[in-house]
Amino acid sequence: MTDVSIKVTDLTLRFPVYGVDAKSLKKNLARVTVGGRLGASTTGATEVTALSHLNLNLRAGDRLGLIGHNGSGKTTLLRALSGAYEPDEGQIEVRGRIAALLDLSLGIDPSATGVDNIRLRGRIAGMSSKEIEDKMDEIAEFSGLGPFLAMPMKTYSAGMQARLAFAVATAVEADVLLMDEWISVGDADFQKLAHRRLLNLVERAGILVLSSHDAGLLRLYCNKVMRLEGGVASEVKDIRRLDELLAAA
Amino acid sequence: MESGQHMLRTGRRGTLFEFSMALRDLVTSYHRRGLAWSLAWHDVVSRYRGSILGPFWITISMGLMVLGIGLLYAKLFGISVAEFMPYVAMGIVFFGLMAGTINEGCDTFVQASSMLSQTSLPMFTFIWRTVLRNLINLAHHAVIIVAVIIFFGLWRVMDVLPALGGLLLTIVNLAWIAMLAAIASARFRDIPQFVMSVMQFAIFMTPVFWKPDAFPDRHAFLTLNPFYHMLTTIRAPLLGQEADGLSYIILAIMAVLGWALTFSVFAITRRRIVHFL
Ligand SMILES: Nc1ncnc2c1ncn2[C@@H]1O[C@H](COP(=O)(O)OP(=O)(O)OP(=O)(O)O)[C@@H](O)[C@H]1O
Ligand SMILES: [Mg+2]
């Protein structure tokens, strides 16, 4: 547990964009505040540099907040930490079981029943069939959906769908929790429950990385903060210096 | 090396490194084979949800085609139904496996794009998913095979072992073709249409509905058609005939070369596939 860590060294990540003419794009590049840096690769294809030369070291107990403009690379960094994107340069090393709460609808099949979706999503998140069956009751109870769990998810209201997705997504035991925006779903009652569950998860997880535009939230959950700007990261600072980073905009 | 507990991702470090990473993807997919199976099973169940007969609808339509073509062509070609019907039945069912796996192979990564861009699941998992899904379908259609075997008394003459050998070689080959199609389709969106045309063409160029008697043995028209070898190594033994040993050899060579090619392409493009989507 204590050797939970995230170590990112000199990470550069570029998105090749296929089927776009780089030259026609360059004309419109004057003064953009959003987005990564567009450029042409050596082969002439358009590329977006979403992250460049990023370094990051986190240890157990670190709860890092990510701030930055739209398109500054927050989601990209979280996906890279989840192992989905391969670095173009540099290295990412994560020790500990990762849970990425980036997209609640991941692996959800609307025509399948609630129970089937719990199984499917659990499998994708890396749980074994047995683990899922063991947790089934707990997940079902937390979702508060009762008999609806035997119905196809497409018959759920948006809030009900979110409840189920949230219940499964947060059922995994994780050491490293990645979140793109704090998830707030459901009605007031459920939000309170969800809040407590997330806090619990955050406490158990050794490391949290949370991207958010909400300074209040970041102050509440994080003890460190980092600012991304066009894919370039600031230093990791104590959360008490959040205003400084925000002002630097 | 790769486990739930430790994840390492790095920039390019030379070709050898890329191959070792590709191999790691393969090994991880093996460790998580239960997931591929769950996904494949889920695909079949969800596709036919709410339908009473489920995948058996395809079985029924195949069965009708077998009956119709079996009776009609037997008459047209002047062959006995007892000889022709089982021939066509196996032709249609096993060619269905080939066409299904290759056509669906094209969609493999495109369909999985949201999972691939948010998780570290191995890419091979999705190839196994496509292959397993088609094997599950085959298990349903096998009803037709069993029916003709019993009805026409083929169980007295058939030789199961070489047929299973042929099936195994066929699956190994289909898997690499599906993977190559999956990678190519992710990058070039015309590929699925192209593959579909090829498979439509192939069903008529391969002795599925007709007997290759008009050709001398080992005629190039047959020898150069990979689907002929796949089909004949499975079908001939089930019909109580002996498949040409050359067909097994060709399939084995094709499997080795095909996987070498596919694995190399995968090793080189692996990092980019998620960006193609
Ligand atoms: N799949 C993709 N293909 C090409 N470019 C991409 C892709 N995903 C992100 N980008 C680019 O990478 C840059 C960073 O995007 P990212 O989604 O990480 O931003 P973000 O900080 O999460 O923004 P937001 O606050 O809007 O969520 C942007 O310039 C975006 O255009
Ligand atoms: Mg984002």
Coordinates of C-alpha atoms and ligand atoms in Angstrom, one line a residue:
Chain A
M1 CA 0.0 0.0 0.0
T2 CA 2.7 2.4 0.9
D3 CA 4.5 2.0 -2.4
V4 CA 1.6 3.4 -4.3
S5 CA 3.1 6.0 -6.6
I6 CA 2.8 7.9 -9.9
K7 CA 6.0 8.8 -11.6
V8 CA 5.8 10.8 -14.9
T9 CA 9.1 11.8 -16.5
D10 CA 9.4 14.2 -19.4
L11 CA 6.0 13.1 -20.9
T12 CA 5.2 14.4 -24.3
L13 CA 2.0 13.3 -26.0
R14 CA 0.9 14.3 -29.5
F15 CA -2.3 13.5 -31.3
P16 CA -1.9 12.8 -34.9
V17 CA -5.0 14.2 -36.7
Y18 CA -5.8 12.3 -39.9
G19 CA -7.5 13.8 -42.9
V20 CA -6.9 17.5 -42.0
D21 CA -4.7 19.8 -44.0
A22 CA -2.2 21.4 -41.6
K23 CA -1.7 24.4 -43.9
S24 CA -5.3 25.5 -43.9
L25 CA -5.3 25.2 -40.1
K26 CA -2.3 27.4 -39.6
K27 CA -3.9 30.4 -41.0
N28 CA -6.4 30.4 -38.2
L29 CA -3.9 30.0 -35.4
A30 CA -3.6 33.6 -34.3
R31 CA -4.1 34.1 -30.6
V32 CA -5.8 31.0 -29.3
T33 CA -6.3 30.6 -25.6
V34 CA -7.8 27.2 -25.7
G35 CA -6.4 23.9 -27.0
G36 CA -3.0 22.3 -27.3
R37 CA -0.4 23.4 -29.8
L38 CA -1.1 22.5 -33.4
G39 CA 1.8 21.8 -35.7
A40 CA 3.0 19.6 -38.5
S41 CA 5.0 16.5 -37.8
T42 CA 8.0 15.6 -39.8
T43 CA 5.9 13.6 -42.1
G44 CA 3.7 16.6 -42.8
A45 CA 0.6 15.3 -41.0
T46 CA -1.2 17.6 -38.6
E47 CA -0.4 17.1 -34.9
V48 CA -1.7 18.4 -31.7
T49 CA 0.8 18.5 -28.9
A50 CA -1.5 17.9 -26.0
L51 CA 1.2 17.5 -23.3
S52 CA 4.8 18.5 -23.5
H53 CA 7.7 17.6 -21.3
L54 CA 5.5 17.0 -18.3
N55 CA 7.0 15.8 -15.0
L56 CA 5.0 14.6 -12.0
N57 CA 5.8 12.7 -8.9
L58 CA 3.0 11.6 -6.5
R59 CA 3.1 9.4 -3.5
A60 CA 0.5 7.9 -1.2
G61 CA -1.6 10.6 0.4
D62 CA -1.3 13.0 -2.5
R63 CA -4.5 14.4 -3.8
L64 CA -3.7 16.4 -6.9
G65 CA -6.0 18.9 -8.5
L66 CA -5.5 19.7 -12.1
I67 CA -6.6 23.1 -13.4
G68 CA -6.3 24.8 -16.8
H69 CA -8.3 26.2 -19.7
N70 CA -10.4 24.0 -22.0
G71 CA -8.1 21.9 -24.1
S72 CA -5.1 22.5 -21.9
G73 CA -4.5 18.7 -21.6
K74 CA -6.2 17.7 -18.3
T75 CA -8.2 14.8 -19.8
T76 CA -5.3 13.7 -21.9
L77 CA -3.1 13.5 -18.9
L78 CA -5.7 11.5 -17.0
R79 CA -6.1 9.1 -19.9
A80 CA -2.4 8.7 -20.2
L81 CA -2.2 7.9 -16.5
S82 CA -4.9 5.3 -17.0
G83 CA -2.7 3.6 -19.6
A84 CA -4.8 4.3 -22.6
Y85 CA -2.5 6.7 -24.4
E86 CA 1.1 5.8 -25.1
P87 CA 3.7 8.5 -24.5
D88 CA 5.5 9.8 -27.6
E89 CA 8.4 10.7 -25.4
G90 CA 9.1 10.1 -21.8
Q91 CA 7.7 7.6 -19.4
I92 CA 4.7 7.0 -17.1
E93 CA 5.0 4.6 -14.2
V94 CA 2.0 3.9 -11.9
R95 CA 2.2 1.5 -9.0
G96 CA -1.1 0.4 -7.5
R97 CA -4.5 -0.6 -8.9
I98 CA -5.9 2.2 -11.0
A99 CA -9.5 3.2 -11.2
A100 CA -10.4 5.8 -13.8
L101 CA -13.8 7.5 -13.4
L102 CA -13.4 9.4 -16.6
D103 CA -16.7 8.4 -18.3
L104 CA -19.6 6.9 -16.4
S105 CA -21.1 5.5 -19.6
L106 CA -18.0 3.4 -20.4
G107 CA -19.1 -0.1 -21.3
I108 CA -22.7 0.4 -20.6
D109 CA -25.1 -1.4 -22.8
P110 CA -28.5 0.4 -22.7
S111 CA -30.4 -2.7 -23.9
A112 CA -29.0 -4.9 -21.1
T113 CA -30.5 -5.1 -17.7
G114 CA -29.1 -3.2 -14.7
V115 CA -27.6 -6.4 -13.3
D116 CA -26.0 -7.4 -16.6
N117 CA -24.5 -3.9 -16.9
I118 CA -23.0 -4.2 -13.4
R119 CA -21.3 -7.5 -14.4
L120 CA -20.1 -6.1 -17.7
R121 CA -18.7 -2.9 -16.3
G122 CA -17.1 -4.8 -13.4
R123 CA -15.3 -7.1 -15.8
I124 CA -14.0 -4.2 -17.8
A125 CA -12.8 -2.5 -14.6
G126 CA -10.8 -5.6 -13.9
M127 CA -12.9 -7.4 -11.4
S128 CA -13.2 -11.2 -11.6
S129 CA -16.7 -12.7 -11.9
K130 CA -16.4 -13.8 -8.2
E131 CA -15.5 -10.3 -7.0
I132 CA -18.5 -8.9 -8.9
E133 CA -20.9 -11.5 -7.4
D134 CA -19.5 -10.7 -4.0
K135 CA -20.1 -7.1 -4.4
M136 CA -23.4 -7.4 -6.3
D137 CA -25.6 -6.9 -3.3
E138 CA -23.7 -3.9 -2.1
I139 CA -23.7 -2.3 -5.5
A140 CA -27.4 -3.0 -6.0
E141 CA -28.2 -1.6 -2.6
F142 CA -26.2 1.5 -3.1
S143 CA -27.8 2.3 -6.4
G144 CA -31.1 2.2 -4.7
L145 CA -32.7 0.9 -7.9
G146 CA -34.3 -2.2 -6.3
P147 CA -36.5 -4.1 -8.8
F148 CA -35.4 -1.8 -11.6
L149 CA -32.1 -3.7 -11.8
A150 CA -33.9 -6.5 -13.6
M151 CA -35.1 -4.1 -16.3
P152 CA -33.1 -2.9 -19.3
M153 CA -31.2 0.3 -18.7
K154 CA -32.9 2.1 -21.5
T155 CA -36.0 2.1 -19.4
Y156 CA -34.2 4.1 -16.7
S157 CA -34.4 7.9 -16.4
A158 CA -31.2 9.8 -16.9
G159 CA -30.7 10.0 -13.1
M160 CA -31.3 6.3 -12.6
Q161 CA -28.8 5.5 -15.3
A162 CA -26.2 7.7 -13.6
R163 CA -26.9 6.1 -10.3
L164 CA -26.2 2.7 -11.6
A165 CA -23.1 3.7 -13.6
F166 CA -21.8 5.5 -10.5
A167 CA -22.5 2.6 -8.2
V168 CA -20.5 0.2 -10.4
A169 CA -17.7 2.6 -11.3
T170 CA -17.0 3.3 -7.6
A171 CA -17.2 -0.4 -6.5
V172 CA -13.7 -1.1 -7.5
E173 CA -10.9 -1.2 -4.9
A174 CA -8.3 1.2 -6.1
D175 CA -5.1 2.7 -5.0
V176 CA -5.0 5.4 -7.6
L177 CA -8.2 7.2 -8.5
L178 CA -8.4 9.3 -11.6
M179 CA -11.4 11.6 -12.0
D180 CA -12.3 14.0 -14.8
E181 CA -14.5 16.5 -13.0
W182 CA -16.1 15.6 -9.7
I183 CA -19.0 13.3 -10.5
S184 CA -22.3 14.8 -9.3
V185 CA -25.2 12.7 -10.2
G186 CA -28.8 12.1 -9.2
D187 CA -31.1 13.9 -6.9
A188 CA -30.1 15.6 -3.7
D189 CA -30.4 12.5 -1.6
F190 CA -28.2 10.5 -3.9
Q191 CA -25.7 13.3 -4.2
K192 CA -25.2 13.1 -0.5
L193 CA -24.7 9.4 -0.7
A194 CA -22.4 9.7 -3.7
H195 CA -20.4 12.3 -2.0
R196 CA -19.8 10.2 1.0
R197 CA -18.9 7.2 -1.1
L198 CA -16.4 9.2 -3.2
L199 CA -14.8 10.6 -0.1
N200 CA -14.5 7.1 1.3
L201 CA -12.9 6.0 -2.0
V202 CA -10.6 8.9 -2.0
E203 CA -9.6 8.2 1.6
R204 CA -8.9 4.5 0.8
A205 CA -7.1 5.3 -2.5
G206 CA -3.5 6.3 -2.0
I207 CA -3.6 8.9 -4.7
L208 CA -6.3 11.0 -6.3
V209 CA -5.9 13.0 -9.4
L210 CA -8.9 15.2 -10.1
S211 CA -9.4 17.7 -12.9
S212 CA -11.8 20.4 -12.2
H213 CA -12.8 24.0 -13.1
D214 CA -14.3 24.4 -9.6
A215 CA -11.9 26.0 -7.2
G216 CA -14.2 25.2 -4.2
L217 CA -14.2 21.5 -5.0
L218 CA -10.4 21.4 -5.4
R219 CA -9.9 23.1 -2.1
L220 CA -12.2 20.5 -0.5
Y221 CA -10.6 17.4 -1.9
C222 CA -7.1 18.1 -2.9
N223 CA -3.9 19.0 -1.0
K224 CA -1.9 19.8 -4.1
V225 CA -2.6 21.5 -7.3
M226 CA -1.0 21.7 -10.8
R227 CA -1.9 24.0 -13.6
L228 CA -1.7 23.0 -17.3
E229 CA -1.5 25.5 -20.0
G230 CA -1.3 24.4 -23.6
G231 CA 0.1 21.1 -22.5
V232 CA 2.8 22.6 -20.3
A233 CA 2.6 21.9 -16.6
S234 CA 3.3 24.3 -13.8
E235 CA 5.0 23.1 -10.7
V236 CA 3.0 21.1 -8.3
K237 CA 2.0 23.5 -5.5
D238 CA 0.3 23.3 -2.2
I239 CA -3.5 23.7 -2.4
R240 CA -3.2 26.9 -0.3
R241 CA -1.5 28.5 -3.2
L242 CA -4.4 27.8 -5.6
D243 CA -5.2 31.5 -6.0
E244 CA -1.7 32.2 -7.1
L245 CA -2.0 29.6 -9.9
L246 CA -5.4 30.8 -10.8
A247 CA -4.2 34.4 -11.0
A248 CA -1.4 33.4 -13.2
A249 CA -3.9 32.9 -16.0
Chain B
M1 CA 5.4 -7.5 -15.7
E2 CA 2.1 -5.8 -16.5
S3 CA -0.3 -6.5 -13.7
G4 CA -3.1 -4.7 -12.0
Q5 CA -0.5 -3.3 -9.7
H6 CA 2.1 -1.9 -12.0
M7 CA 1.8 0.0 -15.2
L8 CA 4.6 1.3 -17.3
R9 CA 4.3 3.3 -20.5
T10 CA 7.2 4.8 -22.3
G11 CA 8.1 6.5 -25.5
R12 CA 9.5 4.6 -28.5
R13 CA 12.7 2.8 -27.7
G14 CA 13.5 1.0 -30.9
T15 CA 11.9 -1.7 -32.9
L16 CA 12.7 -4.5 -30.5
F17 CA 11.1 -2.7 -27.7
E18 CA 7.9 -2.2 -29.7
F19 CA 7.8 -5.9 -30.4
S20 CA 8.2 -6.7 -26.8
M21 CA 5.4 -4.3 -25.9
A22 CA 3.2 -6.0 -28.5
L23 CA 4.0 -9.3 -27.0
R24 CA 3.1 -8.0 -23.6
D25 CA -0.3 -7.0 -25.0
L26 CA -0.8 -10.5 -26.2
V27 CA 0.2 -12.1 -22.9
T28 CA -2.0 -9.7 -20.9
S29 CA -4.9 -10.6 -23.1
Y30 CA -4.3 -14.2 -22.3
H31 CA -4.3 -13.5 -18.6
R32 CA -7.6 -11.7 -19.0
R33 CA -9.1 -14.1 -21.4
G34 CA -12.2 -14.2 -19.2
L35 CA -12.9 -10.7 -20.2
A36 CA -12.8 -11.5 -23.9
W37 CA -15.2 -14.3 -23.3
S38 CA -17.5 -12.1 -21.3
L39 CA -17.6 -9.5 -24.0
A40 CA -18.2 -12.0 -26.7
W41 CA -20.9 -13.7 -24.8
H42 CA -22.5 -10.3 -24.0
D43 CA -22.4 -9.4 -27.7
V44 CA -24.3 -12.5 -28.7
V45 CA -26.9 -12.1 -25.9
S46 CA -27.4 -8.4 -26.4
R47 CA -27.7 -8.7 -30.2
Y48 CA -30.6 -11.1 -29.9
R49 CA -32.2 -9.7 -26.7
G50 CA -35.9 -10.0 -26.8
S51 CA -35.9 -12.4 -29.6
I52 CA -37.1 -15.9 -28.7
L53 CA -34.9 -17.9 -31.1
G54 CA -31.9 -15.6 -30.9
P55 CA -29.0 -16.7 -33.0
F56 CA -31.0 -19.6 -34.2
W57 CA -32.7 -17.2 -36.6
I58 CA -29.6 -17.2 -38.6
T59 CA -29.4 -21.0 -38.2
I60 CA -32.9 -21.2 -39.6
S61 CA -32.1 -19.0 -42.6
M62 CA -29.0 -21.0 -43.2
G63 CA -31.0 -24.2 -42.9
L64 CA -33.5 -22.9 -45.5
M65 CA -30.7 -22.0 -47.9
V66 CA -29.2 -25.5 -47.4
L67 CA -32.5 -27.1 -48.2
G68 CA -33.3 -24.9 -51.2
I69 CA -29.9 -25.0 -52.8
G70 CA -29.3 -28.6 -51.8
L71 CA -32.4 -29.7 -53.6
L72 CA -32.3 -27.3 -56.6
Y73 CA -28.6 -27.6 -57.4
A74 CA -28.6 -31.4 -57.0
K75 CA -31.2 -31.4 -59.7
L76 CA -29.5 -28.9 -61.9
F77 CA -26.1 -30.5 -61.6
G78 CA -27.6 -34.0 -61.7
I79 CA -26.0 -35.1 -58.4
S80 CA -27.8 -37.1 -55.8
V81 CA -29.3 -35.1 -52.9
A82 CA -27.7 -37.4 -50.4
E83 CA -24.3 -36.4 -51.8
F84 CA -25.0 -32.8 -52.4
M85 CA -27.0 -31.6 -49.4
P86 CA -24.4 -32.3 -46.7
Y87 CA -21.8 -30.8 -49.0
V88 CA -23.7 -27.5 -49.3
A89 CA -24.7 -27.6 -45.7
M90 CA -21.1 -27.7 -44.4
G91 CA -20.1 -25.2 -47.1
I92 CA -22.6 -22.6 -46.0
V93 CA -22.0 -23.0 -42.3
F94 CA -18.2 -23.0 -42.4
F95 CA -18.0 -20.2 -45.0
G96 CA -20.3 -18.3 -42.7
L97 CA -17.7 -18.6 -40.0
M98 CA -15.0 -17.2 -42.3
A99 CA -17.0 -14.4 -43.7
G100 CA -18.4 -13.5 -40.3
T101 CA -15.1 -13.4 -38.5
I102 CA -13.4 -11.4 -41.3
N103 CA -16.2 -8.9 -41.8
E104 CA -16.7 -8.3 -38.1
G105 CA -12.9 -8.2 -37.7
C106 CA -13.1 -4.8 -39.5
D107 CA -15.2 -3.2 -36.8
T108 CA -13.3 -4.7 -33.9
F109 CA -11.3 -1.6 -32.8
V110 CA -13.6 1.0 -34.2
Q111 CA -16.4 -0.4 -32.0
A112 CA -14.2 -0.6 -29.0
S113 CA -12.9 3.0 -29.4
S114 CA -14.3 4.3 -26.1
M115 CA -12.9 1.5 -24.1
L116 CA -9.5 1.7 -25.9
S117 CA -9.2 5.4 -25.2
Q118 CA -9.9 5.3 -21.5
T119 CA -8.6 2.0 -20.2
S120 CA -5.4 0.0 -20.5
L121 CA -7.1 -3.1 -21.8
P122 CA -5.0 -5.2 -24.2
M123 CA -5.9 -4.7 -27.8
F124 CA -5.8 -8.5 -28.4
T125 CA -8.7 -8.8 -26.1
F126 CA -11.0 -7.3 -28.7
I127 CA -9.7 -9.6 -31.4
W128 CA -10.5 -12.6 -29.2
R129 CA -13.8 -11.1 -28.6
T130 CA -14.6 -11.0 -32.3
V131 CA -13.3 -14.6 -32.9
L132 CA -15.1 -16.0 -29.9
R133 CA -18.3 -14.3 -30.9
N134 CA -18.2 -16.0 -34.2
L135 CA -17.4 -19.3 -32.6
I136 CA -20.4 -19.0 -30.4
N137 CA -22.5 -18.4 -33.5
L138 CA -20.9 -21.4 -35.2
A139 CA -21.9 -23.5 -32.2
H140 CA -25.5 -22.6 -32.9
H141 CA -25.2 -23.3 -36.6
A142 CA -23.6 -26.6 -35.9
V143 CA -27.1 -27.9 -35.4
I144 CA -27.4 -28.0 -39.2
I145 CA -24.1 -30.0 -39.5
V146 CA -25.3 -32.4 -36.9
A147 CA -28.6 -32.8 -38.6
V148 CA -27.1 -33.7 -42.0
I149 CA -24.6 -36.0 -40.4
I150 CA -27.4 -37.9 -38.7
F151 CA -29.9 -37.7 -41.5
F152 CA -27.5 -38.8 -44.3
G153 CA -25.7 -41.3 -42.1
L154 CA -22.4 -39.6 -42.4
W155 CA -21.4 -40.6 -38.9
R156 CA -20.5 -44.0 -40.3
V157 CA -17.9 -42.6 -42.7
M158 CA -16.7 -39.3 -41.2
D159 CA -13.3 -38.7 -39.7
V160 CA -13.6 -36.1 -36.9
L161 CA -10.0 -35.6 -36.0
P162 CA -8.7 -34.2 -39.3
A163 CA -11.8 -32.0 -39.5
L164 CA -11.0 -30.6 -36.1
G165 CA -7.4 -30.0 -37.2
G166 CA -8.7 -28.2 -40.3
L167 CA -11.1 -26.1 -38.1
L168 CA -8.2 -25.2 -35.7
L169 CA -5.9 -24.1 -38.6
T170 CA -8.8 -22.2 -40.1
I171 CA -9.5 -20.3 -36.8
V172 CA -5.8 -19.5 -36.4
N173 CA -5.8 -18.0 -39.9
L174 CA -9.0 -16.2 -39.5
A175 CA -7.7 -14.6 -36.3
W176 CA -4.8 -12.9 -38.0
I177 CA -6.9 -11.8 -41.0
A178 CA -9.4 -10.3 -38.6
M179 CA -6.7 -8.5 -36.7
L180 CA -5.1 -7.1 -39.9
A181 CA -8.5 -6.0 -41.1
A182 CA -9.2 -4.4 -37.7
I183 CA -6.0 -2.3 -37.8
A184 CA -6.5 -1.3 -41.4
S185 CA -10.1 -0.4 -40.9
A186 CA -9.3 1.8 -38.0
R187 CA -7.0 3.8 -40.1
F188 CA -8.8 3.7 -43.5
R189 CA -12.5 3.7 -43.3
D190 CA -12.9 2.3 -46.8
I191 CA -11.5 -1.1 -45.8
P192 CA -14.7 -2.6 -44.3
Q193 CA -16.5 -2.0 -47.6
F194 CA -13.6 -3.4 -49.5
V195 CA -13.4 -6.5 -47.3
M196 CA -17.1 -7.0 -47.6
S197 CA -16.9 -7.0 -51.4
V198 CA -14.0 -9.4 -51.4
M199 CA -16.0 -11.8 -49.2
Q200 CA -19.0 -11.6 -51.4
F201 CA -16.9 -12.4 -54.4
A202 CA -15.1 -15.2 -52.5
I203 CA -18.3 -17.0 -51.6
F204 CA -18.9 -17.6 -55.4
M205 CA -15.2 -18.3 -56.3
T206 CA -14.9 -20.8 -53.5
P207 CA -16.5 -24.3 -53.9
V208 CA -19.2 -23.6 -51.3
F209 CA -22.2 -24.2 -53.6
W210 CA -20.4 -26.1 -56.4
K211 CA -18.1 -29.0 -56.6
P212 CA -14.6 -28.5 -57.9
D213 CA -14.8 -31.6 -60.1
A214 CA -14.4 -29.6 -63.3
F215 CA -10.9 -28.7 -62.2
P216 CA -8.0 -31.1 -62.2
D217 CA -6.5 -31.7 -58.8
R218 CA -4.4 -28.9 -57.4
H219 CA -5.5 -26.5 -60.1
A220 CA -4.2 -23.0 -59.5
F221 CA -7.7 -21.6 -59.3
L222 CA -8.3 -23.6 -56.2
T223 CA -4.8 -23.8 -54.8
L224 CA -4.5 -20.0 -54.7
N225 CA -7.7 -19.5 -52.9
P226 CA -7.1 -19.6 -49.1
F227 CA -10.8 -20.1 -48.4
Y228 CA -10.7 -23.3 -50.5
H229 CA -8.1 -24.8 -48.2
M230 CA -10.0 -23.7 -45.0
L231 CA -13.2 -25.2 -46.3
T232 CA -11.9 -28.4 -47.7
T233 CA -9.8 -29.4 -44.7
I234 CA -12.9 -29.2 -42.5
R235 CA -15.5 -30.4 -44.9
A236 CA -13.9 -33.3 -46.7
P237 CA -13.2 -35.4 -43.6
L238 CA -16.7 -34.8 -42.3
L239 CA -18.0 -36.2 -45.7
G240 CA -15.8 -39.3 -45.3
Q241 CA -13.3 -38.1 -47.8
E242 CA -9.7 -37.3 -47.4
A243 CA -8.6 -33.7 -47.8
D244 CA -5.4 -33.2 -49.7
G245 CA -2.4 -33.0 -47.3
L246 CA -1.2 -30.0 -49.3
S247 CA -4.1 -28.0 -48.0
Y248 CA -3.1 -28.6 -44.4
I249 CA 0.4 -27.6 -45.2
I250 CA -0.7 -24.4 -47.0
L251 CA -2.9 -23.4 -44.1
A252 CA 0.0 -24.0 -41.6
I253 CA 2.4 -21.9 -43.7
M254 CA -0.2 -19.2 -44.1
A255 CA -0.8 -19.2 -40.4
V256 CA 2.9 -18.7 -39.6
L257 CA 3.5 -16.1 -42.3
G258 CA 0.2 -14.3 -41.7
W259 CA 0.8 -14.0 -37.9
A260 CA 4.3 -12.8 -38.5
L261 CA 3.0 -10.1 -40.8
T262 CA 0.1 -9.2 -38.6
F263 CA 2.1 -9.1 -35.4
S264 CA 4.7 -6.9 -37.0
V265 CA 2.1 -4.5 -38.3
F266 CA 0.6 -4.5 -34.8
A267 CA 3.9 -3.9 -33.1
I268 CA 4.6 -0.9 -35.4
T269 CA 1.1 0.7 -35.3
R270 CA 0.0 -0.3 -31.7
R271 CA 0.7 3.2 -30.2
R272 CA -1.2 4.9 -33.0
I273 CA -4.3 2.7 -33.2
V274 CA -6.1 4.5 -30.4
H275 CA -5.5 7.8 -32.3
F276 CA -6.9 6.4 -35.5
L277 CA -10.2 5.8 -33.9
Ligands
LIG1 N1 -8.6 12.4 -29.7 C1 -8.0 13.5 -30.0 N2 -7.5 13.8 -31.2 C2 -6.9 14.9 -31.5 N3 -6.7 15.9 -30.6 C3 -7.2 15.7 -29.3 C4 -7.9 14.5 -29.0 N4 -8.2 14.6 -27.7 C5 -7.7 15.8 -27.2 N5 -7.1 16.5 -28.2 C6 -6.5 17.8 -28.1 O1 -5.6 17.8 -27.1 C7 -5.7 19.0 -26.4 C8 -6.0 18.7 -24.9 O2 -7.3 18.2 -24.8 P1 -7.9 17.7 -23.4 O3 -9.1 17.0 -23.7 O4 -6.9 17.0 -22.7 O5 -8.2 19.1 -22.7 P2 -8.9 19.4 -21.3 O6 -7.9 20.1 -20.5 O7 -9.4 18.1 -20.7 O8 -10.1 20.3 -21.6 P3 -11.5 20.6 -21.0 O9 -11.3 21.5 -19.9 O10 -12.3 21.2 -22.1 O11 -12.0 19.2 -20.6 C9 -6.7 19.8 -27.1 O12 -6.0 20.8 -27.9 C10 -7.5 18.9 -27.9 O13 -7.8 19.5 -29.1
MG2 MG -11.4 17.5 -20.3

